[in-house]
CSV table of C-alpha atoms in Angstrom, one decimal:
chain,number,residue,atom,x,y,z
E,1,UNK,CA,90.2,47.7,53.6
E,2,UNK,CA,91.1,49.4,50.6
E,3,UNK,CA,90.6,53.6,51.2
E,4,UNK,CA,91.0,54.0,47.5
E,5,UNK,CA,87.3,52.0,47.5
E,6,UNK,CA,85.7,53.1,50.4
E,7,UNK,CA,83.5,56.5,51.2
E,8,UNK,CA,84.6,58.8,53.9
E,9,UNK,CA,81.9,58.6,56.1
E,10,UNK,CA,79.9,55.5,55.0
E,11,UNK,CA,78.0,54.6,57.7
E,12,UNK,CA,76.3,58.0,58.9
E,13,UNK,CA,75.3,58.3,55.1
E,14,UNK,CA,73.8,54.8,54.8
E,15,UNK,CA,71.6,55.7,58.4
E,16,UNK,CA,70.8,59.1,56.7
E,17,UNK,CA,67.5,59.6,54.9
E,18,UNK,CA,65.5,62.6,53.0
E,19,UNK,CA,63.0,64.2,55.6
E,20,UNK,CA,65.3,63.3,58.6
E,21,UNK,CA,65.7,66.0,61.3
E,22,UNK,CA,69.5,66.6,62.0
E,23,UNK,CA,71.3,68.7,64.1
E,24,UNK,CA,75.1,69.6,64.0
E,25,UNK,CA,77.5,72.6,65.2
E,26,UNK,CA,78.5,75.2,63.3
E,27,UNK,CA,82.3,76.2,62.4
E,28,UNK,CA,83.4,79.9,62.0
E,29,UNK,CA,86.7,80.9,60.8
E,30,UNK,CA,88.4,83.4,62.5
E,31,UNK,CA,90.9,86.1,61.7
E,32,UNK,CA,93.8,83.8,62.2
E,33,UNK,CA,92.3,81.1,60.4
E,34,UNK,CA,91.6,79.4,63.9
E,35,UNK,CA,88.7,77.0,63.3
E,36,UNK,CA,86.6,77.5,66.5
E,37,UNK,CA,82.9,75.2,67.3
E,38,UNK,CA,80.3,77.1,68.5
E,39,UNK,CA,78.5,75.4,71.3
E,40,UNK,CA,75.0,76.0,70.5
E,41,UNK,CA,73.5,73.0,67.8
E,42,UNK,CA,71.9,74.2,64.5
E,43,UNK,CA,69.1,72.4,63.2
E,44,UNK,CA,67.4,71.5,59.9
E,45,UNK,CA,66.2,68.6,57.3
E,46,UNK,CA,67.8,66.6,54.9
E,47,UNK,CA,67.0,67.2,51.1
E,48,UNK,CA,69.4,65.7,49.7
E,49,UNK,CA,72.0,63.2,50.0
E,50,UNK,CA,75.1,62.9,47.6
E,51,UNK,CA,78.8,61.1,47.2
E,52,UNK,CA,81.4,63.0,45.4
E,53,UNK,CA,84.9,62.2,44.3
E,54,UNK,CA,87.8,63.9,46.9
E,55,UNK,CA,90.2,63.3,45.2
E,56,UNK,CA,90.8,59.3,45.0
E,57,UNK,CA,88.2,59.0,47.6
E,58,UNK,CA,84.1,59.1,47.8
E,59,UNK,CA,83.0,61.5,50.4
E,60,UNK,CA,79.3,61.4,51.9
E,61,UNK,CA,77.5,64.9,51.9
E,62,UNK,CA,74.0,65.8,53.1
E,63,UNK,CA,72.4,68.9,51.7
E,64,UNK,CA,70.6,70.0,54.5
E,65,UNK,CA,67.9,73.3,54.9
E,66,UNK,CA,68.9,74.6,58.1
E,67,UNK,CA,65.5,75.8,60.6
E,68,UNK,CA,67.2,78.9,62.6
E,69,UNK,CA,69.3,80.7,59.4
E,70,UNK,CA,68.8,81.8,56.6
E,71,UNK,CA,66.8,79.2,54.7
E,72,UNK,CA,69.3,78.0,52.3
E,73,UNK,CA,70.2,74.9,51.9
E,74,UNK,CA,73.8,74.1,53.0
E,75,UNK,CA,76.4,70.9,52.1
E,76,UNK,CA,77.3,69.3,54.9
E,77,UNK,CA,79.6,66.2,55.6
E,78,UNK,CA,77.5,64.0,56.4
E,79,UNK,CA,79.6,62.3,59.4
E,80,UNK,CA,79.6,65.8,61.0
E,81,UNK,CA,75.0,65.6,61.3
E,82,UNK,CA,73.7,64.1,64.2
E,83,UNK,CA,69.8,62.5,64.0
E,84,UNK,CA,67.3,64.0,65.9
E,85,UNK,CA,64.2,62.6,64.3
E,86,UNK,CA,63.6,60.1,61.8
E,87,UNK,CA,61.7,61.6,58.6
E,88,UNK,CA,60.5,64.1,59.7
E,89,UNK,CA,58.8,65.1,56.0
């Protein structure tokens, strides 16, 4: 396979649909630039999905409105979402 053709996280994109309930954990960045998971999911729907040039690569994002945080809606990748419920608008 050519990774100059192919889209960093294909597959979870191509299950992914508008309306779909996801769920995913959050990353904080810590003084010493430590990335640390929180163990506690975050949940919200899709709005939008979207593939974007990295470089020489497509990457697969999810712009997602989160239901516990400030309702805002957030890029995601969309490998990193986990489906809860399928649409769910």
């Amino acid at each position: 396979m050519n990774v100059h053709n192919s889209i960093f996280g294909k597959s979870m994109y191509e299950r992914l649909k508008i309306g779909d309930l996801v769920s995913w954990k959050s990353f904080v960045l810590l003084e010493d630039a430590i990335m640390s998971d929180y163990k506690r999911k975050t949940y919200g729907v899709v709005v939008k999905l979207s593939l974007e040039d990295e470089g020489n690569r497509k990457v697969a994002y999810a712009t997602v409105l989160p239901a516990d945080q400030d309702p805002k809606p957030i890029k995601i990748l969309a490998m990193k979402l986990n489906i809860e419920s399928a649409k769910t608008i």
